[in-house]
């Protein structure tokens, strides 16, 4: 990690830290407590964790965005308007004139081309969102071109439903970076990736003032943002892992917003006169990933048995009530094609029968990588207990968000418990990652969740890929419903819950709206009285 002095002066750092410990936070500053140990980088071409993506959504603009007040309608951001060719292969975007990056550099079509080029060339975890359209390091400059300073043309490889491609452009990996600033900070051909881990080069509502991994980040408002200055001058987000600590800080007035309160903490503050609760349905799915490299987990009977060994109702009632709802399919409520089927309940006897068929009547030993935050730890412990009733000895391996994700992405886990959130508001976002694995080899270009769990599914991959080419919404809906029902029966995913995101905040805070994804949690409307 580079020394923090490279990010800010010593005096500014002292002032920043002072704002995080005093009660009665400054009127022009919003202070949040949140679990942000999952951040690996602030580079929008690489960030693929909930917290990192949320930072990017507030620092960078994209060509296309969504209007939360209009049922997530697609709207222009940096693209003032766009057209689609009759064959659904060519998209032409007219850029908004007069936009400037935080550096003062003017936004041009060259910045858009460079942003796409670096994203697909680096091809980090979210890179597949763009490479699936036939963009890669060899083709990107042929398929993404600056027609003039304010016009960009993108050619895709197949006639996808236009809403699918446009929804993909609302994801963090499609953020537009300041090409001049990033190029000035490139090192050894890394497209500025090393520098952008701790810095920003955007045009959005905020710019990064300082980021200290596993501690906090501070964002300063962009007073010249094309949408108008944010309603606060600074946002500071502190990493506070324990919900009880978040509650204490909120009650004392040391923070304005607590983002991760548990069921018990929410119950304790909901009736307090100076605190209010804000809720929003989140597209986040809480699931277990079962690595098919483990010979026991690769047995179909074992995969099914583990789904019968989760006490969904007890976990919802006793651990996550009010913050998660029982949900067993990969598309969250609110998405085209989402289903409400819940085929599994807690049934140890049925699970034991299946384990016996698999030749494991006495159970087996297996490990689970667990992020050391609540409610993940509590849920994992509940599963450990219920699995024990069938003779399965589950060893929990704790770690922070970065550690567990890194191991998961390398496919060196047995079982991973975690969340998956939509990258854009189209059903393919989850269908692709849960039900497509084009290449199960270690050298795969597209490393979906199916790939991470070494699940080789050529037939399901073809069916899911076909669904995204269907332009008739009704037919497409039916296709996704069928894929999910097949997936529930055979997949190495134990899908358990959909999140209801809840924030407890001081009553002098106004304007916070929780969107369906990390890309739609916007800080700029937040104001303090």
Coordinates of C-alpha atoms in Angstrom, one line a residue:
X1 CA 0.0 0.0 0.0
X2 CA 1.3 3.4 -0.9
X3 CA 1.9 5.8 1.9
X4 CA -1.2 7.9 2.7
X5 CA 0.9 11.1 2.3
X6 CA 0.6 10.6 -1.4
X7 CA -3.1 11.1 -1.2
X8 CA -3.3 14.1 1.1
X9 CA -1.3 16.5 3.2
X10 CA -0.6 15.7 6.8
X11 CA -2.7 18.7 7.9
X12 CA -5.7 17.6 5.8
X13 CA -5.4 14.1 7.1
X14 CA -5.5 15.4 10.7
X15 CA -8.6 17.4 9.9
X16 CA -10.2 14.4 8.3
X17 CA -9.6 12.1 11.2
X18 CA -11.0 14.7 13.6
X19 CA -14.3 14.6 11.8
X20 CA -14.6 10.9 12.4
X21 CA -14.3 11.0 16.2
X22 CA -16.2 14.0 17.3
X23 CA -19.9 13.7 18.3
X24 CA -22.3 15.9 16.3
X25 CA -20.8 15.4 12.9
X26 CA -20.3 18.6 10.7
X27 CA -23.4 19.8 9.1
X28 CA -21.9 19.7 5.6
X29 CA -20.4 16.2 6.1
X30 CA -22.2 12.8 6.0
X31 CA -20.6 10.1 8.1
X32 CA -21.5 6.5 7.6
X33 CA -20.5 3.3 9.4
X34 CA -20.4 0.4 7.1
X35 CA -18.6 -2.9 6.6
X36 CA -16.1 -2.0 3.8
X37 CA -13.5 -4.7 4.3
X38 CA -14.6 -6.3 1.0
X39 CA -12.9 -3.4 -1.0
X40 CA -10.0 -4.7 -3.1
X41 CA -9.6 -1.7 -5.3
X42 CA -11.3 1.6 -6.3
X43 CA -10.5 1.1 -10.0
X44 CA -13.8 0.8 -11.8
X45 CA -12.3 -1.6 -14.3
X46 CA -11.5 -4.0 -11.4
X47 CA -13.8 -3.3 -8.5
X48 CA -16.4 -6.0 -8.3
X49 CA -17.3 -6.0 -4.6
X50 CA -20.3 -4.3 -3.1
X51 CA -18.5 -1.6 -1.3
X52 CA -16.0 -0.9 -4.1
X53 CA -18.7 -0.7 -6.7
X54 CA -20.7 1.7 -4.5
X55 CA -17.7 4.0 -4.3
X56 CA -17.4 3.9 -8.1
X57 CA -21.1 4.7 -8.6
X58 CA -20.6 8.0 -6.7
X59 CA -17.2 8.9 -8.3
X60 CA -17.7 8.0 -11.9
X61 CA -20.3 8.8 -14.6
X62 CA -21.3 6.3 -17.3
X63 CA -22.8 6.7 -20.7
X64 CA -26.1 5.3 -19.4
X65 CA -27.8 5.3 -16.0
X66 CA -31.1 4.3 -14.5
X67 CA -33.8 6.5 -13.0
X68 CA -34.9 4.9 -9.6
X69 CA -38.0 7.1 -9.5
X70 CA -39.2 5.7 -12.8
X71 CA -39.0 2.0 -12.2
X72 CA -35.3 1.9 -13.1
X73 CA -35.8 3.4 -16.6
X74 CA -32.7 3.7 -18.7
X75 CA -31.6 7.3 -19.0
X76 CA -28.7 9.2 -20.5
X77 CA -25.8 10.2 -18.3
X78 CA -22.7 11.2 -20.3
X79 CA -24.6 10.1 -23.4
X80 CA -27.2 12.7 -24.1
X81 CA -28.9 10.4 -26.6
X82 CA -28.3 7.3 -28.6
X83 CA -29.5 5.3 -31.6
X84 CA -29.5 1.6 -32.4
X85 CA -29.2 0.2 -36.0
X86 CA -32.0 -1.9 -37.4
X87 CA -29.9 -5.1 -37.1
X88 CA -29.2 -4.4 -33.4
X89 CA -25.5 -4.4 -33.9
X90 CA -24.4 -0.8 -34.0
X91 CA -25.0 1.7 -31.2
X92 CA -24.2 5.4 -31.6
X93 CA -23.9 7.7 -28.6
X94 CA -24.0 11.5 -28.6
X95 CA -22.1 12.8 -25.6
X96 CA -23.2 15.6 -23.4
X97 CA -21.2 18.7 -24.2
X98 CA -19.4 20.7 -21.6
X99 CA -18.7 17.9 -19.1
X100 CA -15.4 18.1 -17.3
X101 CA -13.5 15.6 -15.2
X102 CA -12.5 16.4 -11.6
X103 CA -9.0 17.3 -13.0
X104 CA -10.6 20.0 -15.2
X105 CA -9.9 18.0 -18.4
X106 CA -12.8 18.1 -20.9
X107 CA -14.7 14.9 -21.5
X108 CA -14.4 13.7 -25.2
X109 CA -15.1 10.6 -27.2
X110 CA -11.5 9.6 -26.8
X111 CA -12.0 9.2 -23.1
X112 CA -14.9 6.8 -23.8
X113 CA -12.8 4.7 -26.2
X114 CA -9.9 4.6 -23.7
X115 CA -12.2 3.6 -20.9
X116 CA -13.6 0.6 -22.9
X117 CA -10.1 -0.3 -24.1
X118 CA -8.6 -0.4 -20.6
X119 CA -11.5 -2.3 -19.2
X120 CA -11.5 -5.1 -21.7
X121 CA -7.7 -5.2 -22.0
X122 CA -7.2 -5.5 -18.2
X123 CA -10.1 -7.9 -18.2
X124 CA -10.4 -8.0 -14.4
X125 CA -13.3 -9.7 -12.6
X126 CA -16.1 -7.5 -14.1
X127 CA -14.5 -7.4 -17.6
X128 CA -16.8 -10.1 -18.9
X129 CA -19.7 -7.6 -18.8
X130 CA -18.1 -5.9 -21.8
X131 CA -16.1 -8.7 -23.4
X132 CA -19.3 -10.8 -23.9
X133 CA -20.2 -8.4 -26.7
X134 CA -17.1 -9.3 -28.7
X135 CA -14.8 -6.7 -27.2
X136 CA -11.3 -7.7 -26.3
X137 CA -7.8 -6.2 -26.4
X138 CA -7.5 -7.1 -30.1
X139 CA -10.9 -5.9 -31.3
X140 CA -11.9 -3.1 -29.0
X141 CA -10.3 -0.3 -31.1
X142 CA -12.1 -1.6 -34.2
X143 CA -15.5 -1.9 -32.5
X144 CA -15.4 1.2 -30.3
X145 CA -14.6 4.3 -32.2
X146 CA -14.7 8.1 -31.8
X147 CA -16.7 9.4 -34.8
X148 CA -15.9 12.9 -33.6
X149 CA -15.2 14.6 -30.3
X150 CA -18.7 14.1 -29.0
X151 CA -19.8 10.9 -30.9
X152 CA -18.9 7.3 -30.1
X153 CA -19.9 4.2 -32.0
X154 CA -20.0 0.7 -30.6
X155 CA -20.4 -2.5 -32.7
X156 CA -21.5 -5.6 -30.8
X157 CA -21.0 -9.2 -32.0
X158 CA -24.6 -10.4 -31.9
X159 CA -28.1 -8.9 -32.2
X160 CA -28.8 -8.8 -28.5
X161 CA -31.9 -7.3 -27.1
X162 CA -30.9 -3.6 -27.0
X163 CA -32.0 -3.2 -23.4
X164 CA -29.6 -5.9 -22.4
X165 CA -26.6 -4.1 -23.9
X166 CA -27.7 -0.7 -22.6
X167 CA -28.3 -2.1 -19.1
X168 CA -24.7 -3.5 -19.2
X169 CA -23.5 0.0 -19.7
X170 CA -25.0 1.0 -16.4
X171 CA -22.5 -1.2 -14.6
X172 CA -19.3 0.0 -12.8
X173 CA -16.9 -1.5 -15.4
X174 CA -18.4 0.8 -18.0
X175 CA -17.4 3.9 -16.0
X176 CA -15.7 6.6 -18.0
X177 CA -12.3 7.6 -16.8
X178 CA -10.2 10.7 -17.5
X179 CA -7.8 9.3 -20.1
X180 CA -5.2 12.0 -19.8
X181 CA -4.9 11.7 -16.0
X182 CA -4.9 7.9 -16.0
X183 CA -2.3 7.8 -18.8
X184 CA -0.1 10.1 -16.8
X185 CA -0.2 7.6 -13.9
X186 CA 0.3 4.4 -16.0
X187 CA 3.2 2.1 -14.9
X188 CA 4.6 -0.7 -17.0
X189 CA 1.6 -0.8 -19.3
X190 CA -1.0 -1.3 -16.4
X191 CA -3.4 1.3 -17.8
X192 CA -3.1 3.1 -14.4
X193 CA -4.6 0.1 -12.5
X194 CA -2.1 0.4 -9.7
X195 CA -2.7 4.1 -9.2
X196 CA -6.5 3.8 -9.4
X197 CA -6.6 1.3 -6.6
X198 CA -6.3 4.2 -4.2
X199 CA -7.2 7.2 -6.4
X200 CA -9.9 8.4 -8.7
X201 CA -10.1 9.9 -12.2
X202 CA -13.8 10.5 -12.8
X203 CA -16.4 13.2 -13.5
X204 CA -19.0 12.1 -11.0
X205 CA -20.7 13.6 -8.0
X206 CA -17.6 13.0 -5.8
X207 CA -13.8 12.6 -6.0
X208 CA -11.7 10.4 -3.7
X209 CA -10.0 12.5 -1.1
X210 CA -8.5 9.6 0.8
X211 CA -8.9 5.8 1.1
X212 CA -7.3 3.7 3.8
X213 CA -8.1 0.0 3.3
X214 CA -10.1 -1.6 6.0
X215 CA -10.4 1.7 7.8
X216 CA -12.3 4.4 5.8
X217 CA -12.7 6.4 2.6
X218 CA -13.5 10.1 2.3
X219 CA -15.1 11.7 -0.8
X220 CA -15.3 15.4 -1.6
X221 CA -18.2 16.8 -3.5
X222 CA -17.7 17.8 -7.1
X223 CA -19.2 21.3 -7.0
X224 CA -19.2 21.6 -10.8
X225 CA -20.9 18.2 -11.5
X226 CA -23.1 18.5 -14.6
X227 CA -26.2 17.4 -12.6
X228 CA -25.6 20.1 -10.0
X229 CA -23.5 20.2 -6.8
X230 CA -24.3 17.4 -4.3
X231 CA -26.4 18.3 -1.3
X232 CA -23.4 17.7 1.0
X233 CA -19.8 18.7 0.7
X234 CA -18.2 15.5 1.9
X235 CA -19.0 11.8 2.6
X236 CA -16.9 9.8 5.0
X237 CA -17.5 6.0 5.3
X238 CA -15.8 4.3 8.2
X239 CA -15.3 0.6 8.4
X240 CA -17.1 -0.6 11.5
X241 CA -17.5 -4.4 11.4
X242 CA -19.7 -4.9 14.4
X243 CA -23.4 -3.9 14.2
X244 CA -23.4 -3.2 18.0
X245 CA -20.6 -0.7 17.5
X246 CA -22.4 0.9 14.6
X247 CA -25.5 1.3 16.8
X248 CA -23.5 2.9 19.6
X249 CA -21.9 5.4 17.3
X250 CA -25.2 6.3 15.8
X251 CA -26.9 6.8 19.2
X252 CA -24.0 9.0 20.4
X253 CA -24.1 11.1 17.2
X254 CA -20.6 10.1 16.1
X255 CA -22.1 9.0 12.8
X256 CA -25.1 10.0 10.8
X257 CA -25.9 6.6 9.2
X258 CA -25.4 3.0 10.2
X259 CA -25.5 0.6 7.2
X260 CA -25.2 -2.9 8.7
X261 CA -27.4 -3.1 11.8
X262 CA -28.6 -6.6 12.6
X263 CA -32.1 -7.7 13.5
X264 CA -31.5 -7.1 17.2
X265 CA -29.8 -3.7 16.7
X266 CA -32.6 -2.5 14.4
X267 CA -35.2 -3.5 17.0
X268 CA -33.3 -1.5 19.7
X269 CA -33.2 1.7 17.7
X270 CA -36.4 1.7 15.7
X271 CA -38.5 3.6 18.3
X272 CA -35.9 6.2 19.3
X273 CA -37.0 9.7 18.7
X274 CA -33.9 10.9 17.0
X275 CA -33.4 7.8 14.7
X276 CA -35.3 6.7 11.6
X277 CA -35.1 3.6 9.4
X278 CA -34.8 3.5 5.6
X279 CA -35.4 0.3 3.7
X280 CA -35.0 -0.9 0.1
X281 CA -35.3 -4.2 -1.7
X282 CA -31.9 -5.2 -2.8
X283 CA -31.1 -7.6 -5.6
X284 CA -28.5 -9.3 -3.5
X285 CA -28.7 -13.1 -3.2
X286 CA -27.2 -14.9 -0.2
X287 CA -26.0 -18.3 -1.2
X288 CA -23.5 -21.1 -0.6
X289 CA -21.1 -22.1 -3.5
X290 CA -20.1 -25.7 -3.5
X291 CA -16.8 -26.3 -5.3
X292 CA -17.1 -29.3 -7.6
X293 CA -13.4 -30.0 -7.4
X294 CA -14.3 -31.5 -4.0
X295 CA -15.3 -35.1 -4.9
X296 CA -17.9 -35.3 -2.2
X297 CA -19.5 -32.0 -3.2
X298 CA -19.5 -33.1 -6.8
X299 CA -22.0 -35.9 -6.1
X300 CA -25.6 -34.8 -7.1
X301 CA -27.1 -36.4 -4.0
X302 CA -24.8 -34.4 -1.7
X303 CA -25.6 -31.2 -3.5
X304 CA -29.3 -31.8 -3.0
X305 CA -28.9 -33.1 0.6
X306 CA -27.2 -29.8 1.6
X307 CA -30.2 -27.9 0.4
X308 CA -32.4 -29.9 2.7
X309 CA -30.1 -29.3 5.6
X310 CA -30.5 -25.5 5.8
X311 CA -33.1 -24.3 8.3
X312 CA -34.2 -21.4 6.2
X313 CA -37.2 -20.4 8.4
X314 CA -35.2 -20.5 11.7
X315 CA -32.3 -18.4 10.2
X316 CA -34.8 -15.8 8.8
X317 CA -36.7 -15.6 12.1
X318 CA -33.8 -15.7 14.6
X319 CA -30.9 -14.1 12.7
X320 CA -31.9 -11.9 9.7
X321 CA -35.5 -11.0 10.2
X322 CA -36.2 -7.6 8.6
X323 CA -32.9 -7.7 6.6
X324 CA -33.3 -10.8 4.4
X325 CA -36.2 -12.8 3.0
X326 CA -36.3 -16.5 2.2
X327 CA -35.5 -16.9 -1.5
X328 CA -34.2 -19.9 -3.4
X329 CA -33.7 -18.9 -7.0
X330 CA -30.9 -16.9 -8.7
X331 CA -33.1 -14.1 -10.0
X332 CA -34.1 -11.6 -7.3
X333 CA -37.6 -10.4 -6.8
X334 CA -38.4 -7.6 -9.2
X335 CA -36.4 -8.9 -12.2
X336 CA -37.9 -10.2 -15.4
X337 CA -38.4 -14.0 -15.0
X338 CA -38.0 -14.1 -11.3
X339 CA -39.8 -17.0 -9.6
X340 CA -40.9 -17.5 -6.0
X341 CA -40.6 -21.3 -5.9
X342 CA -39.1 -22.6 -2.6
X343 CA -38.6 -26.3 -3.2
X344 CA -36.4 -26.9 -0.1
X345 CA -37.2 -26.9 3.6
X346 CA -35.3 -28.2 6.6
X347 CA -35.5 -32.0 6.4
X348 CA -32.6 -33.9 8.0
X349 CA -34.2 -37.3 7.3
X350 CA -34.4 -36.7 3.6
X351 CA -30.9 -35.3 3.6
X352 CA -29.6 -38.5 5.3
X353 CA -31.3 -40.7 2.7
X354 CA -29.5 -38.7 -0.1
X355 CA -26.2 -38.9 1.7
X356 CA -26.6 -42.7 2.0
X357 CA -27.3 -43.0 -1.7
X358 CA -24.0 -41.1 -2.3
X359 CA -22.1 -43.6 -0.1
X360 CA -21.7 -41.1 2.7
X361 CA -24.2 -42.4 5.3
X362 CA -21.8 -41.3 8.1
X363 CA -21.4 -37.9 6.7
X364 CA -18.1 -36.2 5.8
X365 CA -15.8 -33.3 6.7
X366 CA -15.7 -30.1 4.7
X367 CA -14.7 -26.5 5.1
X368 CA -16.5 -23.2 4.6
X369 CA -14.8 -19.8 4.1
X370 CA -16.7 -17.2 6.1
X371 CA -16.3 -13.4 6.0
X372 CA -15.9 -12.3 9.6
X373 CA -18.9 -10.0 9.8
X374 CA -22.4 -10.4 11.0
X375 CA -24.8 -11.8 9.9
X376 CA -22.6 -14.0 7.8
X377 CA -20.8 -15.5 10.8
X378 CA -24.1 -16.2 12.6
X379 CA -25.7 -17.8 9.5
X380 CA -22.6 -20.0 8.9
X381 CA -22.7 -21.2 12.5
X382 CA -26.4 -22.0 12.2
X383 CA -25.6 -24.0 9.1
X384 CA -22.8 -25.7 10.9
X385 CA -25.2 -26.9 13.6
X386 CA -27.9 -28.1 11.2
X387 CA -25.5 -30.0 9.0
X388 CA -24.1 -31.7 12.0
X389 CA -27.5 -33.4 12.4
X390 CA -26.7 -35.4 9.3
X391 CA -23.1 -36.2 10.3
X392 CA -21.5 -33.5 8.2
X393 CA -18.6 -31.9 10.1
X394 CA -18.4 -28.3 8.8
X395 CA -15.2 -26.4 9.7
X396 CA -15.6 -22.6 9.4
X397 CA -12.5 -20.7 8.2
X398 CA -12.9 -17.0 9.1
X399 CA -11.4 -14.2 7.1
X400 CA -12.0 -10.6 6.0
X401 CA -13.9 -9.9 2.8
X402 CA -10.8 -9.6 0.6
X403 CA -9.3 -12.8 1.9
X404 CA -12.4 -14.9 1.4
X405 CA -13.1 -13.5 -2.1
X406 CA -9.6 -13.9 -3.3
X407 CA -9.6 -17.6 -2.3
X408 CA -13.1 -18.0 -3.9
X409 CA -12.0 -16.5 -7.1
X410 CA -9.0 -18.8 -7.2
X411 CA -11.3 -21.9 -6.8
X412 CA -9.4 -23.1 -3.8
X413 CA -12.3 -23.2 -1.4
X414 CA -14.6 -26.1 -0.5
X415 CA -17.7 -24.0 0.3
X416 CA -18.1 -20.3 0.2
X417 CA -20.9 -18.3 1.9
X418 CA -21.5 -14.9 0.4
X419 CA -23.7 -12.5 -1.6
X420 CA -24.1 -11.9 -5.2
X421 CA -25.5 -8.6 -6.5
X422 CA -26.7 -7.7 -10.0
X423 CA -24.2 -5.8 -12.1
X424 CA -27.0 -4.3 -14.2
X425 CA -30.8 -4.5 -14.0
X426 CA -31.4 -7.2 -16.6
X427 CA -32.0 -10.9 -15.8
X428 CA -28.9 -12.0 -17.7
X429 CA -26.7 -10.4 -15.0
X430 CA -27.5 -13.3 -12.6
X431 CA -28.4 -15.9 -15.2
X432 CA -24.9 -15.5 -16.8
X433 CA -23.0 -16.0 -13.6
X434 CA -25.1 -18.7 -12.0
X435 CA -25.9 -20.7 -15.1
X436 CA -23.2 -20.2 -17.7
X437 CA -19.7 -21.7 -17.8
X438 CA -18.2 -21.5 -21.3
X439 CA -14.8 -23.0 -20.3
X440 CA -14.2 -24.8 -17.1
X441 CA -10.4 -24.7 -17.5
X442 CA -8.1 -22.6 -15.3
X443 CA -7.4 -20.4 -18.3
X444 CA -11.1 -19.4 -18.8
X445 CA -11.7 -15.9 -19.9
X446 CA -15.2 -15.7 -18.3
X447 CA -14.9 -16.6 -14.7
X448 CA -18.5 -16.7 -13.6
X449 CA -19.8 -18.1 -10.3
X450 CA -20.5 -21.4 -12.1
X451 CA -16.8 -21.4 -13.1
X452 CA -15.6 -20.5 -9.6
X453 CA -17.4 -23.6 -8.4
X454 CA -16.0 -25.7 -11.3
X455 CA -19.5 -26.6 -12.5
X456 CA -19.2 -27.7 -16.1
X457 CA -22.7 -27.2 -17.8
X458 CA -22.5 -27.0 -21.6
X459 CA -26.3 -27.6 -22.1
X460 CA -27.4 -25.1 -19.5
X461 CA -24.9 -22.6 -20.9
X462 CA -26.4 -22.9 -24.3
X463 CA -29.9 -22.4 -23.0
X464 CA -29.0 -19.4 -21.0
X465 CA -27.0 -17.8 -23.8
X466 CA -30.1 -18.2 -26.1
X467 CA -32.4 -16.4 -23.6
X468 CA -30.4 -13.2 -23.9
X469 CA -31.0 -13.1 -27.7
X470 CA -34.8 -13.3 -27.3
X471 CA -36.3 -9.9 -28.0
X472 CA -39.9 -10.9 -27.1
X473 CA -40.2 -10.0 -23.4
X474 CA -42.9 -12.6 -22.6
X475 CA -40.9 -15.5 -24.3
X476 CA -37.7 -14.4 -22.5
X477 CA -39.5 -14.4 -19.2
X478 CA -40.7 -18.0 -19.7
X479 CA -37.2 -19.1 -20.7
X480 CA -35.6 -17.7 -17.5
X481 CA -38.3 -19.3 -15.3
X482 CA -37.5 -22.7 -16.8
X483 CA -33.7 -22.2 -16.4
X484 CA -34.1 -21.3 -12.7
X485 CA -36.3 -24.4 -12.0
X486 CA -33.7 -26.7 -13.6
X487 CA -31.0 -24.8 -11.7
X488 CA -32.6 -25.3 -8.4
X489 CA -32.6 -29.1 -8.8
X490 CA -29.1 -29.7 -9.9
X491 CA -26.8 -26.7 -9.2
X492 CA -24.0 -26.6 -6.7
X493 CA -25.6 -23.4 -5.2
X494 CA -27.6 -23.4 -2.1
X495 CA -29.6 -20.2 -2.6
X496 CA -31.1 -19.0 0.7
X497 CA -32.1 -15.4 0.9
X498 CA -32.6 -12.1 -0.8
X499 CA -31.5 -9.0 1.0
X500 CA -33.6 -6.1 2.3
X501 CA -31.1 -3.4 2.8
X502 CA -31.7 -1.3 5.9
X503 CA -30.1 1.9 7.1
X504 CA -30.6 3.5 10.4
X505 CA -30.0 7.2 10.3
X506 CA -30.3 10.3 12.4
X507 CA -33.5 12.1 11.8
X508 CA -31.7 15.2 10.6
X509 CA -30.6 13.2 7.6
X510 CA -32.8 13.4 4.5
X511 CA -32.7 12.1 0.9
X512 CA -31.0 8.7 1.2
X513 CA -32.6 6.2 -1.2
X514 CA -31.5 2.6 -1.3
X515 CA -31.3 1.3 -4.9
X516 CA -31.6 -2.3 -6.1
X517 CA -27.8 -2.6 -6.6
X518 CA -24.5 -1.2 -5.4
X519 CA -24.4 0.8 -8.6
X520 CA -27.6 2.6 -7.5
X521 CA -26.7 3.7 -3.9
X522 CA -26.2 7.4 -4.5
X523 CA -24.8 9.8 -2.0
X524 CA -25.4 13.1 -3.7
X525 CA -29.1 13.6 -2.6
X526 CA -28.3 13.2 1.1
X527 CA -28.7 16.4 3.1
X528 CA -28.5 17.3 6.8
X529 CA -30.7 19.8 8.5

